[in-house]
């Protein structure tokens, strides 16, 4: 091949071009390289270069079909191997993915679980992921965890989609902290999302007196029925709850730790206004909590490319009531109760599905 347009072809240029493909990391490389030459002198001259890269160099002979059969065999092998890789993509690679909105204290609480965690990154992806193994006796559960770069449905939905695409988890669980509804739960209680919806979905209108009116149009996503039954059993039997609270050595409320199962609304902003809480509750009388992310995780898990996760869950613990008294007093305790309930549920209940 010529070095530049208009120049005479030279065998050395072809070999140099192939070496550039091997050497320059930014280039998109072919799966394999097969060289063909009719001339023995070129075969002898460049055989070592091909051998060092484990490439094939064939002698082209117009009077024979031997080279053609070898080439077809190689091509068929490459096709079959790529087909096998694509088939593996269609299977689950991790048992569970844990998603959080905050690195501290939410992801921190997850990484404090006994998982022998290892941080890692993917090419062309700035997110730091953590892989680990939850183990109980002979049971081993592979887990991948990560936190979004910021709060909100968009950021968490993007992270969830990256995790699903890259790791194909069988189950997705969101852990962390959330706002609660007074008289529905107490500080630290694990809020299990039975129905997830976007509290900002709807239409804003103006009435005859120029007052703004919001007409909600919620598109809800429900928790998987089989998972809900397992969680109802945990709630009834108080599985793990007393043990989880007892092991926390920091600041914690006096009341016992409980599981609350019900609707959770996700919105665009942090709420510190009781009136807004009451308005949201007015459209969902059994509302147990509010956050900024769960609906994004649920929606992504339900609408991503196949194979989709078998189920998506949100176990967020109540850290405030979204009113003027909102504080961070119990955030670390709540991140702890959320992560530890997820840990026990994964090892003792979820793997039965």
XYZ file of N, CA and C in Angstrom, residues 135-341:
621
model
N -22.218 -13.108 51.955
C -22.119 -14.547 52.171
C -22.731 -14.950 53.507
N -23.481 -16.054 53.468
C -24.035 -16.666 54.677
C -23.960 -18.167 54.507
N -23.150 -18.822 55.307
C -22.903 -20.258 55.167
C -22.430 -20.548 53.746
N -23.160 -21.370 53.005
C -22.752 -21.709 51.639
C -23.340 -20.759 50.601
N -24.161 -19.846 51.030
C -24.826 -18.932 50.110
C -23.926 -17.743 49.793
N -23.728 -17.468 48.526
C -22.921 -16.344 48.071
C -23.738 -15.508 47.095
N -23.795 -14.205 47.337
C -24.575 -13.296 46.507
C -23.634 -12.223 45.950
N -23.536 -12.135 44.644
C -22.684 -11.122 44.022
C -23.426 -9.785 43.977
N -22.716 -8.726 44.359
C -23.340 -7.409 44.496
C -22.457 -6.351 43.845
N -23.097 -5.385 43.173
C -22.404 -4.207 42.679
C -23.144 -2.993 43.225
N -22.391 -1.970 43.626
C -23.002 -0.797 44.248
C -22.356 0.477 43.719
N -23.157 1.547 43.690
C -22.642 2.850 43.251
C -23.603 3.937 43.704
N -23.089 5.175 43.769
C -23.930 6.326 44.094
C -23.944 7.287 42.916
N -25.049 8.006 42.784
C -25.174 9.007 41.725
C -24.319 10.231 42.061
N -23.933 11.025 41.056
C -23.114 12.211 41.326
C -23.895 13.337 41.989
N -25.230 13.264 41.939
C -26.058 14.266 42.588
C -27.433 13.671 42.846
N -28.211 14.348 43.688
C -29.552 13.863 43.988
C -30.486 14.120 42.807
N -31.613 13.421 42.789
C -32.621 13.668 41.772
C -32.891 12.468 40.891
N -34.084 12.469 40.292
C -34.498 11.342 39.462
C -33.648 11.173 38.217
N -33.245 12.273 37.596
C -32.478 12.171 36.347
C -31.123 11.528 36.601
N -30.384 12.050 37.591
C -29.046 11.513 37.873
C -29.109 10.048 38.282
N -30.095 9.698 39.109
C -30.193 8.320 39.572
C -30.676 7.399 38.467
N -31.539 7.904 37.597
C -31.998 7.094 36.461
C -30.854 6.789 35.505
N -29.994 7.783 35.256
C -28.826 7.566 34.388
C -27.901 6.520 34.999
N -27.642 6.644 36.309
C -26.788 5.661 36.980
C -27.402 4.267 36.914
N -28.693 4.159 37.164
C -29.362 2.853 37.124
C -29.256 2.224 35.748
N -29.433 3.038 34.717
C -29.340 2.498 33.352
C -27.926 2.025 33.045
N -26.912 2.763 33.513
C -25.521 2.327 33.298
C -25.257 1.005 34.008
N -25.770 0.878 35.218
C -25.558 -0.360 35.967
C -26.236 -1.534 35.276
N -27.453 -1.337 34.810
C -28.180 -2.416 34.131
C -27.459 -2.812 32.845
N -27.040 -1.829 32.074
C -26.379 -2.108 30.793
C -25.032 -2.802 30.988
N -24.281 -2.367 31.989
C -22.921 -2.886 32.176
C -22.864 -4.170 32.983
N -23.803 -4.354 33.932
C -23.662 -5.456 34.881
C -24.839 -6.433 34.898
N -25.942 -6.089 34.270
C -27.104 -6.977 34.170
C -27.455 -7.628 35.514
N -27.811 -6.825 36.523
C -28.182 -7.405 37.820
C -29.555 -8.056 37.789
N -29.727 -9.088 38.580
C -31.010 -9.778 38.671
C -32.024 -8.947 39.458
N -31.531 -8.243 40.485
C -32.389 -7.391 41.304
C -31.708 -6.039 41.502
N -32.510 -4.989 41.626
C -31.999 -3.661 41.936
C -32.668 -3.171 43.215
N -31.858 -2.673 44.135
C -32.374 -2.144 45.397
C -31.801 -0.753 45.615
N -32.684 0.207 45.890
C -32.218 1.535 46.278
C -32.278 1.646 47.792
N -31.183 2.110 48.387
C -31.130 2.325 49.824
C -30.784 3.788 50.095
N -30.972 4.199 51.341
C -30.636 5.567 51.699
C -31.652 6.173 52.646
N -31.793 7.495 52.560
C -32.672 8.218 53.467
C -33.791 8.894 52.693
N -34.902 9.147 53.379
C -36.067 9.769 52.748
C -36.834 10.569 53.784
N -37.673 11.464 53.296
C -38.598 12.167 54.166
C -39.806 11.287 54.429
N -40.420 11.470 55.590
C -41.569 10.653 55.952
C -42.814 11.482 56.196
N -43.906 10.794 56.406
C -45.195 11.420 56.684
C -45.525 11.191 58.156
N -45.848 12.255 58.860
C -46.170 12.133 60.278
C -47.334 11.170 60.490
N -47.245 10.402 61.563
C -48.241 9.394 61.945
C -48.204 8.152 61.054
N -47.339 8.150 60.020
C -47.206 6.966 59.173
C -45.958 6.169 59.508
N -44.940 6.838 60.072
C -43.676 6.173 60.395
C -42.899 7.037 61.372
N -41.840 6.457 61.928
C -40.975 7.159 62.867
C -39.548 7.226 62.331
N -38.719 8.029 62.999
C -37.327 8.156 62.581
C -36.648 6.785 62.535
N -35.953 6.546 61.430
C -35.212 5.301 61.284
C -35.990 4.176 60.655
N -37.326 4.254 60.648
C -38.129 3.176 60.072
C -37.790 2.978 58.602
N -37.782 1.738 58.174
C -37.486 1.414 56.779
C -38.762 1.573 55.960
N -38.735 2.518 55.022
C -39.879 2.779 54.157
C -39.746 1.924 52.898
N -40.564 0.907 52.804
C -40.556 0.025 51.637
C -41.567 0.560 50.626
N -41.089 0.889 49.442
C -41.959 1.467 48.431
C -42.838 0.390 47.801
N -44.137 0.476 48.083
C -45.108 -0.427 47.463
C -45.576 0.120 46.122
N -45.750 1.441 46.064
C -46.145 2.130 44.840
C -45.256 3.359 44.698
N -44.599 3.484 43.563
C -43.724 4.621 43.303
C -44.341 5.509 42.237
N -44.300 6.827 42.473
C -44.810 7.743 41.454
C -44.100 9.093 41.531
N -44.170 9.832 40.438
C -43.579 11.166 40.330
C -44.623 12.183 40.776
N -44.368 12.824 41.916
C -45.360 13.759 42.463
C -45.513 15.022 41.622
N -44.599 15.267 40.692
C -44.691 16.451 39.837
C -45.329 16.177 38.494
N -45.791 14.941 38.277
C -46.392 14.591 36.995
C -47.836 15.075 36.944
N -48.142 15.925 35.992
C -49.499 16.450 35.871
C -49.523 17.727 35.056
N -50.514 18.558 35.296
C -50.712 19.787 34.525
C -50.939 20.960 35.466
N -50.244 22.070 35.215
C -50.445 23.290 35.989
C -51.340 24.234 35.192
N -52.474 24.592 35.788
C -53.462 25.444 35.117
C -53.665 26.735 35.911
N -54.352 27.664 35.312
C -54.723 28.920 35.961
C -56.232 29.021 36.015
N -56.778 29.291 37.214
C -58.229 29.397 37.325
C -58.701 30.794 36.933
N -59.986 31.063 37.140
C -60.568 32.342 36.729
C -60.014 33.518 37.516
N -59.366 33.237 38.657
C -58.800 34.297 39.483
C -57.274 34.347 39.382
N -56.731 33.772 38.323
C -55.291 33.739 38.067
C -54.502 32.990 39.132
N -55.164 32.071 39.826
C -54.477 31.212 40.781
C -53.986 29.953 40.081
N -52.799 29.518 40.441
C -52.254 28.292 39.845
C -52.918 27.067 40.454
N -53.292 26.135 39.594
C -53.906 24.888 40.037
C -53.124 23.729 39.438
N -52.736 22.793 40.280
C -52.019 21.611 39.805
C -52.968 20.426 39.738
N -53.082 19.852 38.555
C -53.905 18.655 38.365
C -52.969 17.463 38.167
N -52.822 16.614 39.172
C -51.872 15.491 39.070
C -52.324 14.445 38.057
N -51.330 13.844 37.437
C -51.572 12.729 36.512
C -50.469 11.705 36.746
N -50.579 11.015 37.880
C -49.514 10.119 38.303
C -49.521 8.832 37.489
N -48.323 8.430 37.055
C -48.114 7.135 36.406
C -47.329 6.273 37.390
N -48.016 5.459 38.142
C -47.373 4.726 39.231
C -46.777 3.404 38.763
N -45.771 2.942 39.500
C -45.136 1.645 39.274
C -45.190 0.885 40.592
N -45.669 -0.332 40.552
C -45.885 -1.089 41.778
C -44.764 -2.099 42.036
N -44.568 -2.371 43.297
C -43.609 -3.385 43.735
C -44.077 -4.765 43.281
N -43.119 -5.604 42.893
C -43.421 -6.971 42.484
C -44.173 -7.713 43.597
N -45.219 -8.457 43.221
C -46.092 -9.109 44.193
C -45.330 -10.111 45.056
N -44.464 -10.916 44.457
C -43.725 -11.927 45.228
C -42.791 -11.280 46.248
N -42.140 -10.206 45.849
C -41.256 -9.491 46.769
C -42.072 -8.860 47.891
N -43.220 -8.312 47.550
C -44.081 -7.704 48.570
C -44.479 -8.720 49.635
N -44.788 -9.935 49.233
C -45.167 -10.969 50.201
C -44.014 -11.287 51.153
N -42.801 -11.330 50.628
C -41.639 -11.566 51.487
C -41.467 -10.427 52.495
N -41.684 -9.203 52.034
C -41.523 -8.046 52.903
C -42.625 -7.969 53.955
N -43.836 -8.355 53.581
C -44.927 -8.388 54.559
C -44.628 -9.396 55.664
N -44.027 -10.515 55.287
C -43.634 -11.511 56.276
C -42.563 -10.957 57.211
N -41.582 -10.231 56.666
C -40.549 -9.606 57.496
C -41.161 -8.597 58.462
N -42.124 -7.841 57.972
C -42.787 -6.830 58.804
C -43.545 -7.493 59.955
N -44.273 -8.553 59.637
C -45.077 -9.235 60.651
C -44.198 -9.901 61.709
N -43.145 -10.541 61.256
C -42.281 -11.299 62.173
C -41.153 -10.462 62.774
N -41.047 -9.211 62.319
C -39.993 -8.303 62.787
C -38.596 -8.891 62.579
N -38.431 -9.538 61.452
C -37.146 -10.146 61.142
C -36.032 -9.101 61.103
N -34.964 -9.344 61.816
C -33.710 -8.586 61.790
C -33.795 -7.200 62.436
N -34.976 -6.661 62.674
C -35.111 -5.256 63.052
C -34.471 -4.946 64.404
N -34.776 -5.741 65.405
C -34.213 -5.487 66.731
C -32.692 -5.624 66.730
N -32.213 -6.616 65.999
C -30.761 -6.826 65.905
C -30.082 -5.635 65.236
N -30.699 -5.112 64.177
C -30.125 -3.979 63.456
C -30.015 -2.760 64.366
N -31.101 -2.455 65.071
C -31.064 -1.276 65.945
C -30.067 -1.454 67.090
N -30.038 -2.627 67.659
C -29.165 -2.885 68.810
C -27.700 -2.661 68.460
N -27.301 -2.988 67.253
C -25.892 -2.910 66.868
C -25.430 -1.486 66.548
N -26.370 -0.553 66.419
C -25.973 0.832 66.129
C -25.543 1.514 67.420
N -24.314 2.009 67.457
C -23.754 2.583 68.666
C -23.901 4.101 68.730
N -24.385 4.708 67.664
C -24.495 6.164 67.635
C -25.853 6.656 68.100
N -26.146 7.907 67.742
C -27.411 8.542 68.108
C -28.580 7.828 67.429
N -29.599 7.448 68.197
C -30.757 6.759 67.633
C -31.996 7.066 68.460
N -33.173 6.983 67.870
C -34.413 7.274 68.588
C -34.740 6.179 69.598
N -35.646 6.479 70.519
C -35.992 5.531 71.572
C -36.933 4.435 71.090
N -37.824 4.761 70.138
C -38.823 3.789 69.706
C -38.185 2.625 68.928
N -38.897 1.512 68.827
C -38.374 0.348 68.117
C -38.363 0.583 66.616
N -37.470 -0.120 65.963
C -37.339 -0.016 64.510
C -38.430 -0.838 63.830
N -39.067 -0.251 62.798
C -40.155 -0.931 62.099
C -39.998 -0.830 60.588
N -40.759 -1.668 59.901
C -40.882 -1.611 58.445
C -42.240 -0.999 58.115
N -42.260 -0.038 57.219
C -43.508 0.565 56.752
C -43.605 0.335 55.244
N -44.709 -0.213 54.804
C -44.902 -0.527 53.387
C -46.039 0.321 52.844
N -45.767 1.070 51.783
C -46.811 1.923 51.223
C -46.294 2.765 50.072
N -47.118 3.700 49.584
C -46.715 4.559 48.463
C -45.622 5.542 48.867
N -44.697 5.794 47.953
C -43.644 6.782 48.159
C -43.600 7.688 46.939
N -43.669 9.001 47.173
C -43.677 9.980 46.084
C -42.284 10.537 45.858
N -41.889 10.653 44.604
C -40.599 11.251 44.247
C -40.840 12.597 43.581
N -40.097 13.607 44.007
C -40.239 14.946 43.446
C -38.919 15.532 43.024
N -38.972 16.774 42.532
C -37.784 17.403 41.954
C -36.902 18.103 42.967
N -37.415 18.335 44.173
C -36.624 19.094 45.134
C -36.772 18.590 46.557
N -35.848 19.024 47.413
C -35.938 18.724 48.841
C -37.094 19.521 49.430
N -37.937 18.860 50.214
C -39.120 19.518 50.766
C -38.914 19.795 52.254
N -39.141 21.043 52.613
C -39.108 21.449 54.016
C -40.326 22.356 54.246
N -41.497 21.809 53.932
C -42.737 22.569 53.967
C -43.901 21.614 54.205
N -44.529 21.704 55.370
C -45.608 20.784 55.713
C -46.796 20.912 54.769
N -47.040 22.109 54.267
C -48.173 22.319 53.353
C -47.999 21.492 52.081
N -46.767 21.482 51.561
C -46.503 20.696 50.345
C -46.696 19.206 50.628
N -46.222 18.748 51.790
C -46.415 17.344 52.170
C -47.899 17.006 52.199
N -48.696 17.894 52.796
C -50.140 17.653 52.898
C -50.795 17.622 51.520
N -50.319 18.477 50.593
C -50.884 18.485 49.237
C -50.588 17.172 48.520
N -49.360 16.679 48.669
C -49.002 15.403 48.035
C -49.816 14.267 48.653
N -49.931 14.292 49.984
C -50.693 13.251 50.675
C -52.161 13.302 50.294
N -52.646 14.494 49.940
C -54.043 14.633 49.546
C -54.404 13.823 48.320
N -53.425 13.499 47.520
C -53.659 12.695 46.315
C -53.277 11.231 46.518
N -52.761 10.909 47.713
C -52.379 9.529 48.033
C -52.452 9.372 49.545
N -53.629 9.049 50.035
C -53.890 9.125 51.474
C -53.044 8.151 52.299
N -52.499 7.083 51.671
C -51.680 6.118 52.395
C -50.190 6.381 52.232
N -49.846 7.567 51.763
C -48.447 7.945 51.532
C -47.612 7.756 52.800
N -46.437 7.138 52.653
C -45.552 6.938 53.808
C -44.286 7.772 53.719
N -43.925 8.246 52.513
C -42.668 8.980 52.419
C -42.495 9.718 51.111
N -41.450 10.548 51.067
C -41.105 11.322 49.871
C -39.593 11.286 49.680
N -39.171 11.301 48.432
C -37.747 11.419 48.128
C -37.593 12.066 46.773
N -36.388 12.015 46.211
C -36.130 12.633 44.915
C -35.665 11.625 43.872
N -35.635 10.334 44.196
C -34.982 9.384 43.284
C -35.745 8.105 42.956
N -36.518 7.566 43.879
C -37.031 6.198 43.728
C -37.776 5.982 42.418
N -38.606 6.926 42.018
C -39.369 6.726 40.782
C -38.433 6.592 39.572
N -37.330 7.342 39.572
C -36.371 7.226 38.472
C -35.764 5.847 38.391
N -35.455 5.259 39.550
C -34.900 3.904 39.587
C -35.950 2.892 39.118
N -37.165 3.012 39.637
C -38.242 2.094 39.248
C -38.529 2.188 37.751
N -38.638 3.403 37.244
C -38.981 3.583 35.821
C -37.899 3.008 34.923
N -36.643 3.264 35.271
C -35.544 2.756 34.452
C -35.508 1.235 34.458
N -35.676 0.636 35.631
C -35.627 -0.824 35.734
C -36.771 -1.483 34.966
N -37.899 -0.807 34.866
C -39.058 -1.367 34.171
C -39.031 -1.116 32.665
N -38.227 -0.167 32.209
C -38.244 0.217 30.799
C -36.894 0.112 30.106
N -35.915 -0.503 30.752
C -34.587 -0.632 30.156
C -34.570 -1.762 29.129
N -33.436 -1.926 28.479
C -33.276 -3.015 27.520
C -33.228 -4.362 28.246
N -33.574 -5.415 27.546
C -33.566 -6.753 28.130
C -32.146 -7.320 28.157
N -31.843 -8.201 29.128
C -32.743 -8.711 30.161
C -32.936 -7.702 31.292
N -34.176 -7.381 31.583
C -34.475 -6.446 32.660
C -34.331 -7.137 34.009
N -34.050 -6.357 35.064
C -34.033 -6.953 36.405
C -35.368 -7.632 36.715
N -35.304 -8.715 37.466
C -36.535 -9.418 37.823
C -37.423 -8.572 38.719
N -36.801 -7.736 39.545
C -37.569 -6.879 40.440
C -36.723 -5.692 40.864
N -37.406 -4.578 41.172
C -36.743 -3.382 41.662
C -37.396 -2.989 42.986
N -36.581 -2.589 43.952
C -37.069 -2.267 45.294
C -36.427 -0.987 45.801
N -37.097 -0.351 46.761
C -36.537 0.800 47.440
C -36.767 0.641 48.936
N -35.661 0.583 49.694
C -35.711 0.481 51.153
C -35.026 1.722 51.735
N -35.738 2.809 51.833
C -35.165 4.038 52.378
C -35.694 4.267 53.786
N -34.839 4.745 54.664
C -35.250 4.962 56.048
C -35.592 6.426 56.298
N -36.575 6.626 57.155
C -37.115 7.958 57.420
C -36.144 8.770 58.279
N -35.659 9.900 57.724
C -34.707 10.737 58.469
C -35.295 12.082 58.874
N -36.437 12.466 58.293
C -37.092 13.723 58.659
C -38.531 13.679 58.152
N -39.305 14.719 58.504
C -40.707 14.769 58.092
C -40.983 15.878 57.074
N -39.943 16.437 56.488
C -40.126 17.420 55.430
C -40.773 18.711 55.877
N -40.700 19.023 57.174
C -41.295 20.271 57.664
C -40.209 21.226 58.131
N -40.591 22.305 58.806
C -39.625 23.313 59.222
C -38.652 22.796 60.284
N -38.964 21.648 60.879
C -38.085 21.060 61.890
C -37.097 20.049 61.292
N -37.057 19.987 59.976
C -36.166 19.049 59.280
C -34.724 19.240 59.738
N -34.056 18.141 60.078
C -32.660 18.202 60.516
C -31.912 16.952 60.035
N -30.602 16.953 60.278
C -29.755 15.836 59.855
C -29.386 14.923 61.026
N -30.092 15.047 62.137
C -29.707 14.343 63.362
C -29.606 12.830 63.189
N -30.521 12.255 62.416
C -30.584 10.796 62.313
C -30.153 10.272 60.942
N -29.509 11.108 60.136
C -29.171 10.676 58.779
C -28.275 9.442 58.760
N -27.227 9.439 59.570
C -26.314 8.291 59.565
C -26.999 7.032 60.092
N -27.815 7.191 61.123
C -28.566 6.039 61.652
C -29.521 5.498 60.596
N -30.183 6.388 59.882
C -31.143 5.964 58.857
C -30.457 5.290 57.668
N -29.315 5.835 57.257
C -28.559 5.188 56.176
C -28.129 3.793 56.616
N -27.776 3.665 57.888
C -27.377 2.368 58.453
C -28.551 1.381 58.475
N -29.714 1.804 58.982
C -30.849 0.876 59.056
C -31.303 0.452 57.666
N -31.270 1.379 56.723
C -31.654 1.062 55.340
C -30.717 0.021 54.735
N -29.400 0.278 54.807
C -28.419 -0.630 54.211
C -28.441 -1.993 54.883
N -28.558 -2.018 56.205
C -28.518 -3.299 56.917
C -29.788 -4.111 56.721
N -30.927 -3.447 56.601
C -32.135 -4.213 56.286
C -32.006 -4.839 54.897
